[in-house]
CSV table of N, CA and C in Angstrom, one decimal:
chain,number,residue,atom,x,y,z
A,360,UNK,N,16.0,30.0,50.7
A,360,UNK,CA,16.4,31.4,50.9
A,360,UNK,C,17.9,31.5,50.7
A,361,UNK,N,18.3,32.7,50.7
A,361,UNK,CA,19.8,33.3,50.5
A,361,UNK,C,20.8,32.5,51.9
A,362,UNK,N,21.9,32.1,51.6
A,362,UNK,CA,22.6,31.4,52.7
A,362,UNK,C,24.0,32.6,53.0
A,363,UNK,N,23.9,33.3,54.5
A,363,UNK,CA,24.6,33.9,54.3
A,363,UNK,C,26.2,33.6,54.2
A,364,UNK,N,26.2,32.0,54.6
A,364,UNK,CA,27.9,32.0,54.3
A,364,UNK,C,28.2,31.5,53.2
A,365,UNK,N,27.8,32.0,51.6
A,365,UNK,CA,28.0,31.9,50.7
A,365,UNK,C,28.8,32.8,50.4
A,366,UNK,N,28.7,34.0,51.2
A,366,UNK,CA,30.0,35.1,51.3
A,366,UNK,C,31.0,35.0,51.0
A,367,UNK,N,32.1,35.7,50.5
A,367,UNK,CA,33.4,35.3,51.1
A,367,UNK,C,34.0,35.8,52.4
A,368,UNK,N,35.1,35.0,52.9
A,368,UNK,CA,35.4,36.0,54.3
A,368,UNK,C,36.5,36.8,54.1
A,369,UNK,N,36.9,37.1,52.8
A,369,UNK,CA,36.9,38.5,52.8
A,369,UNK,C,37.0,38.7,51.0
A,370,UNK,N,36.9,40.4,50.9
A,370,UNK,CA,36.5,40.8,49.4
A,370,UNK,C,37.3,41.9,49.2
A,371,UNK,N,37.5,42.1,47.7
A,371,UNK,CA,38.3,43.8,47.0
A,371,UNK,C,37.9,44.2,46.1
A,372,UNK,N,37.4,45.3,46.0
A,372,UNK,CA,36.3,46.2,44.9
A,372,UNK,C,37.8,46.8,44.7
A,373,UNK,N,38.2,47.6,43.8
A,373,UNK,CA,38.9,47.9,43.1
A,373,UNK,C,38.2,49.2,41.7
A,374,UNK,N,38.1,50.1,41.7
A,374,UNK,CA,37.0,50.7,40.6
A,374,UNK,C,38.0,50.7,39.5
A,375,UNK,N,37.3,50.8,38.7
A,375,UNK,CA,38.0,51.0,37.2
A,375,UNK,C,37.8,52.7,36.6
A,376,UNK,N,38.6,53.7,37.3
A,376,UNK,CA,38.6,54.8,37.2
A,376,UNK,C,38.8,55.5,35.5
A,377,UNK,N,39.0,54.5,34.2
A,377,UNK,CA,39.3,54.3,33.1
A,377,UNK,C,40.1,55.3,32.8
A,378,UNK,N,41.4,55.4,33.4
A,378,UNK,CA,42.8,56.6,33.7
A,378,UNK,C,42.4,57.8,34.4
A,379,UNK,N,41.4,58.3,34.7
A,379,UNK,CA,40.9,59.4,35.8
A,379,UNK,C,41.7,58.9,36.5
A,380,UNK,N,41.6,60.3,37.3
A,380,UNK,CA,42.2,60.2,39.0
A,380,UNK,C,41.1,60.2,39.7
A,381,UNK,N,41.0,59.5,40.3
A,381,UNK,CA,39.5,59.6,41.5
A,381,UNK,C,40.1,59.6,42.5
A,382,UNK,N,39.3,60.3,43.1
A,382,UNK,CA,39.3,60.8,44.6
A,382,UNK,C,39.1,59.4,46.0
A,383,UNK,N,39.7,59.6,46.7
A,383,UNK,CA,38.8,58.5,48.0
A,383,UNK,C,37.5,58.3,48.0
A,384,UNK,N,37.4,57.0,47.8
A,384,UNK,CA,37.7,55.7,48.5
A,384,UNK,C,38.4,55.2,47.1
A,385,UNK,N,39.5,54.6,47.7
A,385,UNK,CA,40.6,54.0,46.1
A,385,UNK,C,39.8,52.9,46.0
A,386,UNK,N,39.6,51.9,46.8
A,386,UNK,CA,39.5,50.8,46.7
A,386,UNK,C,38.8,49.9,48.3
A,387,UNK,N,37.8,49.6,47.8
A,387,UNK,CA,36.8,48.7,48.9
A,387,UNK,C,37.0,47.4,49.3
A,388,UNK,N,37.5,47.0,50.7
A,388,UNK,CA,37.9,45.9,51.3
A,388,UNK,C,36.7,45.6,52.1
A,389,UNK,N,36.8,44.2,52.3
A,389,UNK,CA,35.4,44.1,53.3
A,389,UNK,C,35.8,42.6,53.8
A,390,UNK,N,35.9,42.4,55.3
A,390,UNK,CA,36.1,41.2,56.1
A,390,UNK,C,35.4,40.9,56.8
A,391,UNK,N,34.8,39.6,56.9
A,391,UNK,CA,34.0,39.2,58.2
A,391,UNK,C,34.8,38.5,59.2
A,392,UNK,N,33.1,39.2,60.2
A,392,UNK,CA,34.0,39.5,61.1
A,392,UNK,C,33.2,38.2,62.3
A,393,UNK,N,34.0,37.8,63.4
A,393,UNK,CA,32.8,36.5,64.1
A,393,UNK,C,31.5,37.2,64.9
A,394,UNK,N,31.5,38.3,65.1
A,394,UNK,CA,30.4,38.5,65.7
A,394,UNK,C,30.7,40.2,65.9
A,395,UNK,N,29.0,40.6,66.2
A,395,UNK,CA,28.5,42.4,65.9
A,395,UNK,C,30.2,42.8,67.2
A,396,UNK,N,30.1,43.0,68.2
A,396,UNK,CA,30.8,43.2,69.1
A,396,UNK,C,32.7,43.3,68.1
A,397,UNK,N,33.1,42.1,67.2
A,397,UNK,CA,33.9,42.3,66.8
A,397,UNK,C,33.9,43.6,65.5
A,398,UNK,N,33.1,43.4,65.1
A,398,UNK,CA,32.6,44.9,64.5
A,398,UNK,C,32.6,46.0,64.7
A,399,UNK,N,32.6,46.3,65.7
A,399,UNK,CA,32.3,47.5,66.7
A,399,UNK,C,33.8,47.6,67.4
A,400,UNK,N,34.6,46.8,67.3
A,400,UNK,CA,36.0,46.8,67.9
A,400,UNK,C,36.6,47.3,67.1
A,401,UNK,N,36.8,46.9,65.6
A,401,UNK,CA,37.6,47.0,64.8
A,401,UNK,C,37.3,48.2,64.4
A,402,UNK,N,35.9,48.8,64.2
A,402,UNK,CA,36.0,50.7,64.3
A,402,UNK,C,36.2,51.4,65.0
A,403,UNK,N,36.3,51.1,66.5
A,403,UNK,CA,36.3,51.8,67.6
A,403,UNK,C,38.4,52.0,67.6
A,404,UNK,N,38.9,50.9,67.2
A,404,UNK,CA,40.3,50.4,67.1
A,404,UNK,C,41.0,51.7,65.7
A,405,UNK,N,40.2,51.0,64.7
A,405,UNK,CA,40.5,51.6,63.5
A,405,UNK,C,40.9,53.2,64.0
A,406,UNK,N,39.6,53.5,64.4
A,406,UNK,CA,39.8,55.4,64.6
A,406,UNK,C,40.4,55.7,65.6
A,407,UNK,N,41.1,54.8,66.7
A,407,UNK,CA,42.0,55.1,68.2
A,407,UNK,C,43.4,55.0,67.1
A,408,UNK,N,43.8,54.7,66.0
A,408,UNK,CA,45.1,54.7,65.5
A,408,UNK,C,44.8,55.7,64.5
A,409,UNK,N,43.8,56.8,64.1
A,409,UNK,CA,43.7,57.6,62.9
A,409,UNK,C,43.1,57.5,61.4
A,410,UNK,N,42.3,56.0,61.3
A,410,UNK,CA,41.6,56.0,60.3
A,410,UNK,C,40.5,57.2,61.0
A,411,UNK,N,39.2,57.6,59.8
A,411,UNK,CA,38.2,58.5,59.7
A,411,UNK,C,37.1,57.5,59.4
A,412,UNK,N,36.0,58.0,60.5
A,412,UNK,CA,34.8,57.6,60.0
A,412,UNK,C,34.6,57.4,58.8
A,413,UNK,N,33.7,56.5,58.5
A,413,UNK,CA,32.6,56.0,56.7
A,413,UNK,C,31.1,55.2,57.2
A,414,UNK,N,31.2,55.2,58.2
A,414,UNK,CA,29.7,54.2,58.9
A,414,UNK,C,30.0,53.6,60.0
A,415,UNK,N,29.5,54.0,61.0
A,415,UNK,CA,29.1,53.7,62.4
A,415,UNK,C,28.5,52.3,62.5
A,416,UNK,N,29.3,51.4,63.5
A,416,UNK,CA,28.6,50.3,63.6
A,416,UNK,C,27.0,50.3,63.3
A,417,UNK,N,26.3,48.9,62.9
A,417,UNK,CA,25.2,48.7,62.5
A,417,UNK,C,24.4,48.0,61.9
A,418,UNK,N,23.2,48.0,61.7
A,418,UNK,CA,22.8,46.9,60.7
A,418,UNK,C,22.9,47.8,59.6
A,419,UNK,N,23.0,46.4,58.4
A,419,UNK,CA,22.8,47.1,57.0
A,419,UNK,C,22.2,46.4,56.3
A,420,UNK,N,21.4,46.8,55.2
A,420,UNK,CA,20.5,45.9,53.8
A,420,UNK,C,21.4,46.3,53.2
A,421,UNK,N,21.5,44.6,52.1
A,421,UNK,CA,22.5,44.7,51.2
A,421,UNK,C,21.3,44.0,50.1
A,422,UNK,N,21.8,43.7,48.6
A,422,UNK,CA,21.2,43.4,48.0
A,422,UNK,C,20.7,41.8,48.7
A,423,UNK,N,21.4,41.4,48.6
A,423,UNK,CA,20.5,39.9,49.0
A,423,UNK,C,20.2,39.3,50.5
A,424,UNK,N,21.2,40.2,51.5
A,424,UNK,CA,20.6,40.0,52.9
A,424,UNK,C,21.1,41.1,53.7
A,425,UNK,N,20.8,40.8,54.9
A,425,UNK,CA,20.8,41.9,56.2
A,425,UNK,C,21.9,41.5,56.6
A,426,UNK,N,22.6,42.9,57.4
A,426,UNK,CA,24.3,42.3,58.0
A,426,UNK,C,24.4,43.2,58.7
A,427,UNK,N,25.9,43.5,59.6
A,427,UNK,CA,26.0,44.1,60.5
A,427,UNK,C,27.3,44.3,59.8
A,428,UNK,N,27.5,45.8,60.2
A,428,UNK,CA,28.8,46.5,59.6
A,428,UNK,C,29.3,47.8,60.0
A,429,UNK,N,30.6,48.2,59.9
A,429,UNK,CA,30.9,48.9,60.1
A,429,UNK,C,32.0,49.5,59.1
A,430,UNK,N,32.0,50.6,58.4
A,430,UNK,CA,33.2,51.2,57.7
A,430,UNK,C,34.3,52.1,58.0
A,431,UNK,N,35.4,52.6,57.7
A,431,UNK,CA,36.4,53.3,58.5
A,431,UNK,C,36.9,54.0,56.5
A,432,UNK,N,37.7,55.1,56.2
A,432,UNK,CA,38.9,55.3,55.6
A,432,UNK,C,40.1,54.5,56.1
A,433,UNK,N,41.0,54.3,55.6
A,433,UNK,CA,42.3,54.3,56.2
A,433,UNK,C,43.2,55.4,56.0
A,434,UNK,N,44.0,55.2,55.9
A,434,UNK,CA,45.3,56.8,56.1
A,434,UNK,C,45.4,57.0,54.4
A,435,UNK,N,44.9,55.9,53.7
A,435,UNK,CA,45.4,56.3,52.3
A,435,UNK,C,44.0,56.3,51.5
A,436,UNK,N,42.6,56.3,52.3
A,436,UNK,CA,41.6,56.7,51.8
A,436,UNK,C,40.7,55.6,50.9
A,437,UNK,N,41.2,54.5,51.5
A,437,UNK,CA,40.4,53.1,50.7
A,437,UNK,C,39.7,52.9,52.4
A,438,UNK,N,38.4,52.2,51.8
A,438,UNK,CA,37.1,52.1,52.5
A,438,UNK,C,37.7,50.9,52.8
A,439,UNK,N,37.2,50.2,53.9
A,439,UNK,CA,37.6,49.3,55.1
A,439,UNK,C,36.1,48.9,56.0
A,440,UNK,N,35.6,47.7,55.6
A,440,UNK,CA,34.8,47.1,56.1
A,440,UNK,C,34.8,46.0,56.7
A,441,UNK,N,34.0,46.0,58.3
A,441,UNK,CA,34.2,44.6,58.4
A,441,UNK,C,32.3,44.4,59.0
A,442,UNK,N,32.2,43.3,58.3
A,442,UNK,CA,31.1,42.5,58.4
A,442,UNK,C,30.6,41.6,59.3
A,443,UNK,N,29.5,41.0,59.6
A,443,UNK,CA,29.1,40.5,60.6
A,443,UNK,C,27.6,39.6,60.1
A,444,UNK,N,27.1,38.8,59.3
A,444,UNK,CA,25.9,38.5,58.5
A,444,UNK,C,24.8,38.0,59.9
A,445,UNK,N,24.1,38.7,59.6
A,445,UNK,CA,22.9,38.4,61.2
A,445,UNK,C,22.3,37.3,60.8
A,446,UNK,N,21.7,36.7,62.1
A,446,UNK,CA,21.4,35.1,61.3
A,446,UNK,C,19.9,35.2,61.7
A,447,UNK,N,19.2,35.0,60.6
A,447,UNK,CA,17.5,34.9,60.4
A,447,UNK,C,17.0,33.8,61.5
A,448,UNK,N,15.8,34.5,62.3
A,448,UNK,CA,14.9,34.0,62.9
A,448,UNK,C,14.4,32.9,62.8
């Protein structure tokens, strides 16, 4: 099976807008995180300083496995994730 700490512990999507202006989300960060609880901190944190909601703590399907996550904007409109990879039964 899929090994979740093949991950990296942390990631940068970046789109290639091909000279458009695009709108928010600029650019997708994503950090793991040690555990669901710290997940749930760093959004609860994120939005007590004025990032905006993008996804409420939670599980998530991704293409190759299940995880726990949570997303925020920041003040300049790049998506901000931090992750949590749930560990199979």
């Amino acid at each position: 099976g899929f090994c979740a700490t093949r991950y990296p512990v942390w990631g940068l999507n970046v789109p290639n807008t091909w000279g458009r202006a695009r709108p928010p989300p600029g650019a997708h960060a994503a950090f793991r995180a040690p555990s669901q609880e710290a997940v749930s901190e760093f959004h609860r944190r994120a939005l007590a300083n004025g990032a905006r909601d993008d996804g409420p703590p939670g599980p998530r399907q991704a293409a190759l496995t299940t995880y726990f996550g949570a997303f925020i904007l920041d003040l300049d409109g790049n998506k901000i994730e931090a992750v949590n990879f749930l560990r199979e039964p």
